[in-house]
Tab-separated table of C-alpha atoms in Angstrom:
chain	number	residue	atom	x	y	z
J	68	MET	CA	-41.284	-62.435	-61.601
J	69	ILE	CA	-39.015	-59.369	-61.656
J	70	GLU	CA	-41.390	-57.426	-62.996
J	71	ARG	CA	-42.946	-57.096	-59.603
J	72	TYR	CA	-39.648	-54.916	-58.321
J	73	THR	CA	-38.787	-52.830	-61.421
J	74	ARG	CA	-40.154	-49.339	-62.872
J	75	PRO	CA	-43.213	-50.527	-64.911
J	76	GLU	CA	-41.845	-48.353	-68.351
J	77	MET	CA	-39.346	-51.080	-68.887
J	78	ALA	CA	-41.848	-53.764	-68.143
J	79	ALA	CA	-44.124	-52.242	-70.521
J	80	ILE	CA	-41.922	-52.493	-73.476
J	81	TRP	CA	-42.102	-55.976	-73.399
J	82	HIS	CA	-46.052	-56.263	-72.878
J	83	ASP	CA	-47.693	-57.678	-75.791
J	84	GLU	CA	-49.736	-54.209	-76.308
J	85	ASN	CA	-46.408	-52.570	-77.288
J	86	ARG	CA	-44.971	-55.281	-79.178
J	87	PHE	CA	-48.154	-55.612	-81.575
J	88	ARG	CA	-48.468	-51.709	-81.772
J	89	ILE	CA	-45.086	-51.947	-83.177
J	90	TRP	CA	-45.812	-54.711	-85.478
J	91	LEU	CA	-49.061	-52.555	-86.765
J	92	ASP	CA	-46.855	-49.438	-87.470
J	93	ILE	CA	-44.458	-51.439	-89.430
J	94	GLU	CA	-47.041	-52.976	-91.672
J	95	ILE	CA	-48.577	-49.591	-91.868
J	96	LEU	CA	-45.092	-47.842	-93.021
J	97	ALA	CA	-44.708	-50.440	-95.297
J	98	MET	CA	-48.039	-49.566	-96.961
J	99	GLU	CA	-47.073	-46.146	-97.160
J	100	ALA	CA	-44.104	-46.721	-98.904
J	101	MET	CA	-45.564	-48.565	-101.492
J	102	VAL	CA	-48.205	-45.850	-101.890
J	103	ARG	CA	-45.642	-43.310	-102.555
J	104	GLN	CA	-44.165	-45.746	-105.326
J	105	GLY	CA	-47.784	-46.191	-106.523
J	106	TRP	CA	-47.894	-49.850	-106.232
J	107	ILE	CA	-51.101	-49.527	-103.794
J	108	PRO	CA	-53.885	-47.175	-103.898
J	109	ALA	CA	-53.897	-43.991	-101.506
J	110	ASP	CA	-57.180	-44.786	-100.375
J	111	ALA	CA	-56.773	-48.108	-99.468
J	112	LEU	CA	-54.226	-46.631	-96.980
J	113	ALA	CA	-56.501	-43.986	-95.636
J	114	ARG	CA	-59.299	-46.868	-94.969
J	115	VAL	CA	-56.250	-48.939	-92.947
J	116	ARG	CA	-55.088	-46.004	-90.985
J	117	LYS	CA	-58.725	-45.424	-90.021
J	118	LYS	CA	-59.813	-48.928	-89.046
J	119	ALA	CA	-56.394	-50.539	-88.399
J	120	SER	CA	-56.786	-51.994	-84.710
J	121	PHE	CA	-55.968	-55.564	-82.874
J	122	ASP	CA	-57.051	-57.267	-80.092
J	123	VAL	CA	-54.517	-59.077	-78.057
J	124	ALA	CA	-57.202	-61.755	-76.297
J	125	ARG	CA	-58.075	-62.397	-79.967
J	126	ILE	CA	-54.409	-62.924	-81.184
J	127	ASN	CA	-53.637	-65.456	-78.557
J	128	GLU	CA	-57.279	-66.952	-79.347
J	129	ILE	CA	-56.184	-67.506	-83.017
J	130	GLU	CA	-52.467	-68.186	-82.640
J	131	LYS	CA	-53.453	-71.612	-80.507
J	132	LYS	CA	-55.379	-72.424	-83.740
J	133	VAL	CA	-52.577	-71.497	-86.294
J	134	LYS	CA	-49.741	-71.774	-84.223
J	135	HIS	CA	-48.044	-68.865	-85.915
J	136	ASP	CA	-47.675	-65.220	-83.917
J	137	VAL	CA	-47.630	-63.170	-87.145
J	138	ILE	CA	-50.356	-64.889	-89.211
J	139	ALA	CA	-52.553	-64.588	-85.830
J	140	PHE	CA	-51.796	-60.676	-85.561
J	141	LEU	CA	-52.464	-60.168	-89.064
J	142	THR	CA	-55.386	-61.990	-88.987
J	143	SER	CA	-56.802	-60.124	-85.969
J	144	VAL	CA	-55.581	-56.654	-88.117
J	145	ALA	CA	-58.084	-58.077	-90.726
J	146	GLU	CA	-61.219	-58.366	-88.609
J	147	HIS	CA	-60.883	-54.860	-88.235
J	148	ILE	CA	-59.920	-53.413	-91.992
J	149	GLY	CA	-61.976	-55.871	-93.929
J	150	ASP	CA	-60.948	-56.342	-97.639
J	151	ASP	CA	-57.970	-53.502	-97.521
J	152	SER	CA	-56.190	-56.252	-95.420
J	153	ARG	CA	-54.999	-57.544	-98.529
J	154	PHE	CA	-52.739	-54.831	-99.159
J	155	LEU	CA	-50.911	-55.513	-95.617
J	156	HIS	CA	-47.803	-57.698	-95.567
J	157	VAL	CA	-47.265	-57.460	-99.339
J	158	GLY	CA	-43.834	-59.230	-100.382
J	159	MET	CA	-43.083	-59.305	-96.396
J	160	THR	CA	-42.064	-62.246	-94.417
J	161	SER	CA	-42.688	-62.639	-90.377
J	162	SER	CA	-39.289	-61.814	-89.480
J	163	ASP	CA	-39.276	-58.340	-91.161
J	164	VAL	CA	-41.945	-57.826	-88.962
J	165	LEU	CA	-40.663	-59.486	-85.877
J	166	ASP	CA	-37.062	-58.665	-86.282
J	167	THR	CA	-37.611	-54.751	-86.871
J	168	ALA	CA	-39.957	-54.655	-84.235
J	169	PHE	CA	-37.111	-56.241	-81.935
J	170	ALA	CA	-34.984	-53.539	-82.814
J	171	VAL	CA	-37.206	-50.796	-81.841
J	172	GLN	CA	-37.991	-52.560	-78.426
J	173	MET	CA	-34.251	-52.953	-77.772
J	174	ARG	CA	-33.575	-49.143	-78.410
J	175	GLN	CA	-36.533	-48.688	-76.254
J	176	ALA	CA	-34.936	-50.820	-73.560
J	177	LEU	CA	-31.380	-49.098	-73.941
J	178	ALA	CA	-32.708	-45.687	-73.673
J	179	LEU	CA	-34.070	-46.554	-70.114
J	180	LEU	CA	-30.527	-48.397	-69.389
J	181	ILE	CA	-28.371	-45.366	-70.271
J	182	ARG	CA	-30.764	-42.890	-68.634
J	183	GLU	CA	-30.143	-45.126	-65.410
J	184	ALA	CA	-26.541	-45.379	-65.647
J	185	GLU	CA	-26.321	-41.793	-65.886
J	186	ALA	CA	-28.059	-41.902	-62.611
J	187	VAL	CA	-25.311	-44.122	-61.312
J	188	PHE	CA	-22.494	-42.049	-62.463
J	189	ASP	CA	-24.422	-38.789	-60.847
J	190	VAL	CA	-24.324	-40.531	-57.483
J	191	LEU	CA	-20.732	-42.152	-57.635
J	192	LYS	CA	-19.501	-38.788	-58.845
J	193	ALA	CA	-21.251	-36.985	-55.744
J	194	ARG	CA	-19.939	-39.536	-53.169
J	195	ALA	CA	-16.310	-39.322	-54.784
J	196	LEU	CA	-16.133	-35.437	-54.095
J	197	GLU	CA	-17.756	-35.869	-50.818
J	198	HIS	CA	-15.156	-38.386	-49.647
J	199	ARG	CA	-12.208	-36.998	-51.757
J	200	SER	CA	-9.724	-36.503	-48.295
J	201	THR	CA	-11.634	-39.390	-46.524
J	202	VAL	CA	-8.254	-41.603	-46.018
J	203	MET	CA	-8.336	-45.574	-45.882
J	204	ILE	CA	-6.191	-48.091	-46.483
J	205	GLY	CA	-5.570	-49.520	-50.160
J	206	ARG	CA	-5.791	-53.347	-50.230
J	207	THR	CA	-4.107	-55.712	-52.701
J	208	HIS	CA	-4.939	-59.655	-52.357
J	209	GLY	CA	-7.048	-58.590	-49.379
J	210	ILE	CA	-4.202	-57.464	-47.657
J	211	HIS	CA	-3.250	-53.514	-46.560
J	212	ALA	CA	-0.941	-52.136	-49.230
J	213	GLU	CA	-0.675	-48.151	-49.163
J	214	PRO	CA	-3.226	-45.556	-48.570
J	215	VAL	CA	-6.186	-44.339	-50.867
J	216	THR	CA	-9.256	-42.152	-50.091
J	217	PHE	CA	-12.682	-43.532	-50.656
J	218	GLY	CA	-13.454	-40.399	-52.706
J	219	TRP	CA	-10.556	-42.227	-54.972
J	220	LYS	CA	-12.566	-45.475	-54.830
J	221	MET	CA	-15.525	-43.593	-56.098
J	222	ALA	CA	-14.144	-41.816	-58.890
J	223	LEU	CA	-12.332	-44.938	-59.830
J	224	TRP	CA	-15.893	-46.853	-60.002
J	225	ALA	CA	-17.592	-43.457	-61.660
J	226	ASP	CA	-14.897	-43.552	-64.655
J	227	GLU	CA	-15.750	-47.398	-65.121
J	228	VAL	CA	-19.721	-46.452	-65.447
J	229	ARG	CA	-18.927	-43.935	-67.630
J	230	ARG	CA	-17.239	-46.513	-70.035
J	231	ASP	CA	-20.525	-48.446	-69.402
J	232	ILE	CA	-22.618	-45.571	-70.631
J	233	VAL	CA	-20.628	-45.769	-73.636
J	234	ARG	CA	-21.013	-49.250	-74.314
J	235	LEU	CA	-24.781	-48.982	-73.938
J	236	VAL	CA	-25.075	-45.869	-76.462
J	237	ARG	CA	-22.856	-48.371	-78.798
J	238	ALA	CA	-25.027	-51.075	-78.298
J	239	ARG	CA	-28.169	-49.192	-78.871
J	240	ASP	CA	-26.329	-47.861	-82.227
J	241	VAL	CA	-25.447	-51.951	-83.144
J	242	ILE	CA	-29.178	-53.019	-82.503
J	243	SER	CA	-31.040	-50.250	-84.364
J	244	VAL	CA	-30.950	-51.919	-87.647
J	245	GLY	CA	-34.143	-53.215	-89.436
J	246	LYS	CA	-35.020	-55.409	-92.385
J	247	ILE	CA	-37.872	-55.539	-94.724
J	248	SER	CA	-36.242	-57.766	-97.309
J	249	GLY	CA	-38.390	-60.727	-97.706
J	250	ALA	CA	-37.879	-64.649	-97.384
J	251	VAL	CA	-34.137	-64.954	-97.619
J	252	GLY	CA	-33.366	-61.316	-97.519
J	253	THR	CA	-33.127	-60.943	-101.312
J	254	PHE	CA	-35.972	-58.399	-101.870
J	255	ALA	CA	-37.413	-60.827	-104.398
J	256	ASN	CA	-40.922	-59.704	-103.911
J	257	ILE	CA	-40.249	-56.415	-102.239
J	258	ASP	CA	-38.287	-53.199	-103.212
J	259	PRO	CA	-35.440	-52.016	-100.973
J	260	SER	CA	-37.139	-48.472	-101.221
J	261	VAL	CA	-39.629	-49.993	-98.890
J	262	GLU	CA	-36.928	-51.423	-96.092
J	263	GLU	CA	-35.302	-47.666	-96.386
J	264	TYR	CA	-38.586	-45.808	-95.789
J	265	VAL	CA	-39.742	-48.108	-92.994
J	266	CYS	CA	-36.454	-47.976	-91.154
J	267	ARG	CA	-36.288	-44.070	-91.777
J	268	LYS	CA	-39.373	-43.480	-89.837
J	269	LEU	CA	-38.709	-46.131	-86.693
J	270	ARG	CA	-35.103	-44.486	-86.376
J	271	LEU	CA	-33.250	-47.405	-87.530
J	272	SER	CA	-30.623	-48.353	-90.414
J	273	PRO	CA	-31.716	-50.883	-93.046
J	274	ALA	CA	-29.298	-53.811	-92.612
J	275	PRO	CA	-26.728	-53.659	-95.516
J	276	ALA	CA	-27.282	-57.294	-95.929
J	277	SER	CA	-29.585	-60.230	-93.950
J	278	THR	CA	-31.067	-63.432	-94.636
J	279	GLN	CA	-34.466	-64.102	-93.471
J	280	VAL	CA	-33.350	-62.664	-90.050
J	281	ILE	CA	-31.038	-59.957	-88.886
J	282	GLN	CA	-27.951	-61.474	-88.260
J	283	ARG	CA	-27.473	-62.173	-84.510
J	284	ASP	CA	-23.991	-60.965	-83.691
J	285	ARG	CA	-25.591	-57.591	-83.321
J	286	HIS	CA	-27.697	-59.251	-80.379
J	287	ALA	CA	-24.665	-61.121	-79.015
J	288	GLU	CA	-22.961	-57.654	-78.736
J	289	VAL	CA	-25.976	-56.221	-77.175
J	290	PHE	CA	-26.242	-58.826	-74.504
J	291	ALA	CA	-22.521	-58.890	-73.847
J	292	THR	CA	-22.733	-55.556	-73.364
J	293	LEU	CA	-25.508	-55.866	-70.601
J	294	ALA	CA	-23.581	-58.646	-68.708
J	295	ILE	CA	-20.280	-55.958	-68.914
J	296	VAL	CA	-22.484	-53.815	-67.244
J	297	ALA	CA	-23.748	-55.979	-64.649
J	298	SER	CA	-20.255	-57.316	-64.385
J	299	SER	CA	-19.224	-53.513	-63.179
J	300	LEU	CA	-22.352	-53.881	-60.306
J	301	ASP	CA	-21.088	-57.112	-59.537
J	302	LYS	CA	-17.424	-55.677	-58.853
J	303	PHE	CA	-18.921	-52.692	-57.021
J	304	SER	CA	-21.142	-54.773	-54.684
J	305	THR	CA	-18.182	-57.307	-54.115
J	306	GLU	CA	-16.272	-54.341	-52.846
J	307	ILE	CA	-18.772	-53.220	-50.597
J	308	ARG	CA	-19.486	-56.504	-49.233
J	309	HIS	CA	-15.774	-56.843	-48.128
J	310	LEU	CA	-15.573	-53.521	-46.811
J	311	GLN	CA	-18.927	-54.231	-44.855
J	312	ARG	CA	-17.291	-57.485	-42.862
J	313	THR	CA	-17.408	-57.082	-39.007
J	314	GLU	CA	-13.639	-57.062	-38.696
J	315	VAL	CA	-13.497	-54.127	-41.535
J	316	LEU	CA	-16.634	-52.443	-41.157
J	317	GLU	CA	-15.783	-49.529	-43.144
J	318	VAL	CA	-18.738	-49.165	-45.053
J	319	GLU	CA	-22.071	-50.171	-44.347
J	320	GLU	CA	-25.669	-50.605	-46.503
J	321	PHE	CA	-28.027	-48.583	-44.691
J	322	PHE	CA	-30.189	-50.552	-42.439
J	323	SER	CA	-33.827	-49.213	-41.898
J	324	ALA	CA	-35.756	-48.609	-38.797
J	325	GLY	CA	-37.557	-52.219	-38.453
J	326	GLN	CA	-35.552	-53.989	-40.800
J	327	LYS	CA	-34.142	-57.662	-39.488
J	328	GLY	CA	-30.801	-59.448	-40.763
J	329	SER	CA	-31.589	-62.742	-39.451
J	330	SER	CA	-34.391	-64.692	-38.535
J	331	ALA	CA	-32.205	-66.399	-35.797
J	332	MET	CA	-29.558	-63.671	-34.712
J	333	PRO	CA	-31.280	-60.368	-33.712
J	334	HIS	CA	-27.562	-58.485	-34.010
J	335	LYS	CA	-27.369	-59.131	-37.922
J	336	ARG	CA	-26.602	-56.197	-40.456
J	337	ASN	CA	-26.119	-58.148	-43.689
J	338	PRO	CA	-24.966	-56.478	-47.210
J	339	VAL	CA	-28.086	-58.018	-48.700
J	340	LEU	CA	-28.523	-55.699	-51.342
J	341	SER	CA	-25.081	-55.992	-52.549
J	342	GLU	CA	-25.435	-59.792	-52.627
J	343	ASN	CA	-28.719	-59.601	-54.500
J	344	LEU	CA	-26.494	-57.741	-57.014
J	345	SER	CA	-23.681	-60.046	-57.550
J	346	GLY	CA	-26.387	-62.802	-57.744
J	347	LEU	CA	-28.107	-60.743	-60.416
J	348	SER	CA	-25.106	-60.143	-62.444
J	349	ARG	CA	-24.617	-64.005	-62.730
J	350	LEU	CA	-28.001	-64.278	-64.535
J	351	LEU	CA	-26.952	-61.462	-67.108
J	352	ARG	CA	-23.716	-63.116	-67.831
J	353	GLY	CA	-25.665	-66.318	-68.470
J	354	TYR	CA	-27.774	-64.495	-71.369
J	355	SER	CA	-24.926	-63.172	-72.835
J	356	VAL	CA	-23.924	-66.904	-73.653
J	357	THR	CA	-27.154	-67.859	-74.750
J	358	ALA	CA	-27.167	-64.865	-77.101
J	359	MET	CA	-23.709	-65.666	-78.462
J	360	GLU	CA	-25.247	-69.260	-79.049
J	361	ASN	CA	-27.961	-67.476	-80.894
J	362	MET	CA	-25.465	-66.725	-83.944
J	363	ALA	CA	-25.468	-70.257	-85.350
J	364	LEU	CA	-28.601	-70.718	-87.506
J	365	TRP	CA	-29.129	-73.141	-90.199
J	366	HIS	CA	-28.508	-71.840	-93.561
J	367	GLU	CA	-30.802	-68.243	-94.194
J	368	ARG	CA	-32.582	-69.183	-91.173
J	369	ASP	CA	-34.278	-71.210	-88.329
J	370	ILE	CA	-36.198	-70.516	-85.439
J	371	SER	CA	-33.858	-71.717	-82.618
J	372	HIS	CA	-32.920	-68.189	-81.346
J	373	SER	CA	-36.548	-66.741	-81.154
J	374	SER	CA	-37.659	-69.007	-78.111
J	375	ALA	CA	-34.430	-67.975	-76.184
J	376	GLU	CA	-34.782	-64.432	-77.061
J	377	ARG	CA	-38.257	-64.282	-75.727
J	378	VAL	CA	-37.034	-65.259	-72.339
J	379	ILE	CA	-33.415	-63.349	-72.355
J	380	ALA	CA	-34.464	-59.737	-73.729
J	381	PRO	CA	-37.233	-58.923	-71.268
J	382	ASP	CA	-35.293	-60.508	-68.635
J	383	ALA	CA	-32.105	-58.981	-68.997
J	384	THR	CA	-32.830	-55.444	-69.739
J	385	ILE	CA	-35.416	-55.769	-66.572
J	386	LEU	CA	-33.300	-57.222	-64.565
J	387	LEU	CA	-30.214	-54.859	-65.382
J	388	HIS	CA	-32.347	-51.827	-65.241
J	389	PHE	CA	-33.594	-52.835	-61.598
J	390	ALA	CA	-30.063	-53.787	-60.887
J	391	LEU	CA	-28.869	-50.069	-61.948
J	392	GLY	CA	-31.548	-48.328	-59.826
J	393	ARG	CA	-30.924	-50.717	-56.644
J	394	PHE	CA	-27.028	-49.905	-57.015
J	395	ARG	CA	-27.506	-46.262	-57.294
J	396	GLY	CA	-30.478	-46.450	-54.200
J	397	MET	CA	-27.725	-48.070	-52.290
J	398	MET	CA	-24.835	-45.930	-52.920
J	399	GLU	CA	-27.106	-42.844	-52.038
J	400	LYS	CA	-27.672	-44.159	-48.728
J	401	LEU	CA	-24.243	-46.098	-48.039
J	402	LEU	CA	-22.945	-45.362	-44.371
J	403	VAL	CA	-19.464	-44.527	-44.488
J	404	TYR	CA	-17.071	-45.009	-41.467
J	405	PRO	CA	-14.065	-42.640	-42.054
J	406	ASP	CA	-12.989	-42.985	-38.072
J	407	ARG	CA	-13.244	-46.932	-38.674
J	408	MET	CA	-11.278	-46.641	-42.056
J	409	ARG	CA	-8.220	-44.540	-40.117
J	410	LYS	CA	-8.414	-47.130	-37.189
J	411	ASN	CA	-7.859	-50.091	-39.776
J	412	LEU	CA	-5.042	-48.110	-41.788
J	413	GLU	CA	-3.168	-47.707	-38.543
J	414	SER	CA	-3.520	-51.381	-37.473
J	415	THR	CA	-0.630	-52.449	-38.863
J	416	HIS	CA	1.366	-50.111	-37.040
J	417	GLY	CA	3.151	-48.485	-39.804
J	418	LEU	CA	3.646	-51.232	-42.448
J	419	LEU	CA	1.891	-49.321	-45.370
J	420	TYR	CA	5.533	-46.916	-45.468
J	421	SER	CA	7.758	-49.747	-46.145
J	422	GLN	CA	8.041	-48.951	-49.954
J	423	ARG	CA	8.548	-45.365	-49.131
J	424	VAL	CA	11.583	-46.483	-46.980
J	425	LEU	CA	12.747	-48.844	-49.527
J	426	LEU	CA	13.000	-46.427	-52.152
J	427	THR	CA	14.883	-43.941	-50.107
J	428	LEU	CA	17.420	-46.138	-49.026
J	429	ALA	CA	17.839	-47.263	-52.793
J	430	ALA	CA	18.170	-43.232	-53.343
J	431	LYS	CA	20.937	-43.507	-50.785
J	432	GLY	CA	23.035	-46.141	-52.502
J	433	PHE	CA	21.845	-49.187	-51.389
J	434	SER	CA	21.229	-51.721	-53.949
J	435	ARG	CA	17.172	-52.545	-54.406
J	436	GLU	CA	17.709	-55.998	-52.916
J	437	MET	CA	19.619	-54.862	-49.995
J	438	ALA	CA	17.144	-52.071	-49.382
J	439	TYR	CA	14.353	-54.742	-49.613
J	440	GLU	CA	16.192	-56.970	-47.216
J	441	VAL	CA	16.772	-54.203	-44.649
J	442	VAL	CA	12.980	-53.177	-44.566
J	443	GLN	CA	11.598	-56.522	-45.013
J	444	ARG	CA	13.446	-57.889	-41.792
J	445	SER	CA	11.875	-55.120	-39.724
J	446	ALA	CA	8.539	-55.709	-41.378
J	447	MET	CA	8.561	-58.994	-40.723
J	448	LYS	CA	9.287	-58.343	-36.740
J	449	SER	CA	6.417	-55.842	-36.817
J	450	TRP	CA	3.956	-58.248	-38.234
J	451	LYS	CA	4.963	-60.569	-35.480
J	452	THR	CA	5.211	-58.286	-32.204
J	453	GLY	CA	2.908	-55.579	-33.283
J	454	ARG	CA	5.867	-52.763	-32.303
J	455	PRO	CA	5.500	-50.093	-34.524
J	456	LEU	CA	7.741	-50.277	-38.097
J	457	ALA	CA	9.615	-47.185	-37.619
J	458	ALA	CA	10.770	-47.960	-34.294
J	459	LEU	CA	11.920	-51.014	-35.283
J	460	LEU	CA	13.880	-49.335	-38.585
J	461	TRP	CA	15.531	-46.731	-36.184
J	462	LYS	CA	17.019	-49.709	-34.115
J	463	ASP	CA	18.723	-51.024	-37.631
J	464	LYS	CA	22.495	-49.876	-37.957
J	465	ASP	CA	22.058	-49.632	-41.477
J	466	VAL	CA	19.218	-47.354	-41.770
J	467	ARG	CA	20.959	-44.963	-39.198
J	468	ALA	CA	23.908	-44.947	-40.873
J	469	ALA	CA	22.389	-44.132	-44.215
J	470	LEU	CA	19.854	-41.192	-42.744
J	471	SER	CA	19.377	-38.679	-40.194
J	472	LYS	CA	16.568	-38.919	-37.801
J	473	LYS	CA	14.790	-35.951	-39.458
J	474	GLU	CA	15.165	-37.616	-42.864
J	475	PHE	CA	14.054	-40.782	-41.339
J	476	ASP	CA	10.764	-39.225	-39.489
J	477	ALA	CA	9.623	-37.248	-42.768
J	478	LEU	CA	9.258	-40.833	-44.541
J	479	PHE	CA	6.063	-41.370	-42.269
J	480	ASP	CA	3.788	-38.661	-43.410
J	481	ILE	CA	0.793	-40.192	-44.954
J	482	ASP	CA	0.307	-36.923	-46.896
J	483	TYR	CA	2.921	-38.105	-49.253
J	484	TYR	CA	0.641	-40.950	-50.434
J	485	LEU	CA	-2.342	-38.605	-50.983
J	486	LYS	CA	-0.615	-35.792	-53.137
J	487	ASN	CA	-1.792	-36.716	-56.525
J	488	ILE	CA	-5.399	-37.741	-55.182
J	489	ASP	CA	-7.213	-34.651	-55.801
J	490	GLY	CA	-5.477	-34.615	-59.330
J	491	ILE	CA	-6.665	-38.152	-60.284
J	492	ILE	CA	-10.449	-37.079	-59.053
J	493	ASP	CA	-10.473	-34.106	-60.671
J	494	ARG	CA	-9.329	-35.633	-63.792
J	495	VAL	CA	-12.176	-38.264	-63.849
J	496	PHE	CA	-14.599	-35.314	-63.474
J	497	ALA	CA	-13.341	-32.756	-66.067
J	498	ARG	CA	-13.187	-35.101	-68.972
J	499	LYS	CA	-14.639	-33.387	-72.252
J	500	GLY	CA	-17.975	-34.853	-73.193
J	501	GLY	CA	-19.791	-35.337	-69.949
J	502	LYS	CA	-20.953	-38.603	-68.762
J	503	ALA	CA	-20.464	-40.489	-71.853
């Protein structure tokens, strides 16, 4: 069902037409390699190239009878090329075609995912630079800590997405492996030169060793990567959901004209895009577990992995492509409320300055324990009464004994906390090597 919501170019990778086209390319490339070695006649290859075709409906019809997808495919192709079909699939096994084609499809899918992740990086960079000086409170455990900026938060996310891009590129390399090595991978009935030729033409590397299948640790790594990328989106979306809560309302998903948030309550403006992304990430993490379970096959091969892969490969790549696009669009239109950020920051009456006072008292000769106790007792009064921390601290005899009024007042300067923010943001985006 997710195909309805994604760009057709990703869904098309998993359509039968594309899959069978890659299968046919592999079969013809294997013939080319054999012609080069003089094992089959060149004129047969020329006739096959001219006539080779397939019919998806016919393949499906044949498969209902033979219960074997590759045999059904080869039968359909043979109906188009005639007697020369005896030169197809020579010395090969079904998984030579299936696994090598699967690698090509995964390469195609990962290329689109990389492109979309790079677009997400660009949006986060733009928002980081836009809001590099938009001050907000940083939170730990959900509780106010010390000031940051919204641009700093966006730079942090962009840096993570850059790592995700590197992961996707690495995953594409890991999966870009083919095999044309026969029934149990020993090249008993086909020469390694055929595998080398086919893989080179398809921009794949030959598997250094394989059984009847390419080993599934490769696929598990790829699906684990997709899950990590999805989990990054989940992390970002969870933050947006928290920041959009009514009590916080520092950012908000764009709410379009005519949009409705609730069937019952007309006032509702819910973070539905972020919630959707969090939900989709759960599916992708589940698919990674399935891919890991696919690693343990019986002996040189069984097919317990293939039924699962037919589900998780299109679903995972289409889902992640959709999720990346949704997140990008959400962040492009995200509403940011600097005034609310400032109001929330000031709502704790200066408690955010507590660490700086502690460190200053320690520098004046207080033990850390004593400095902590002095600041905490005023901080707890501030929590209970809502009175400014600075006013309470200045009434403390220990503080007045250690600091002049000028020294004390200087401790409550918010710029102190932001002095390195620009440097952090610049460091993120000045890294050599661009996005990846």
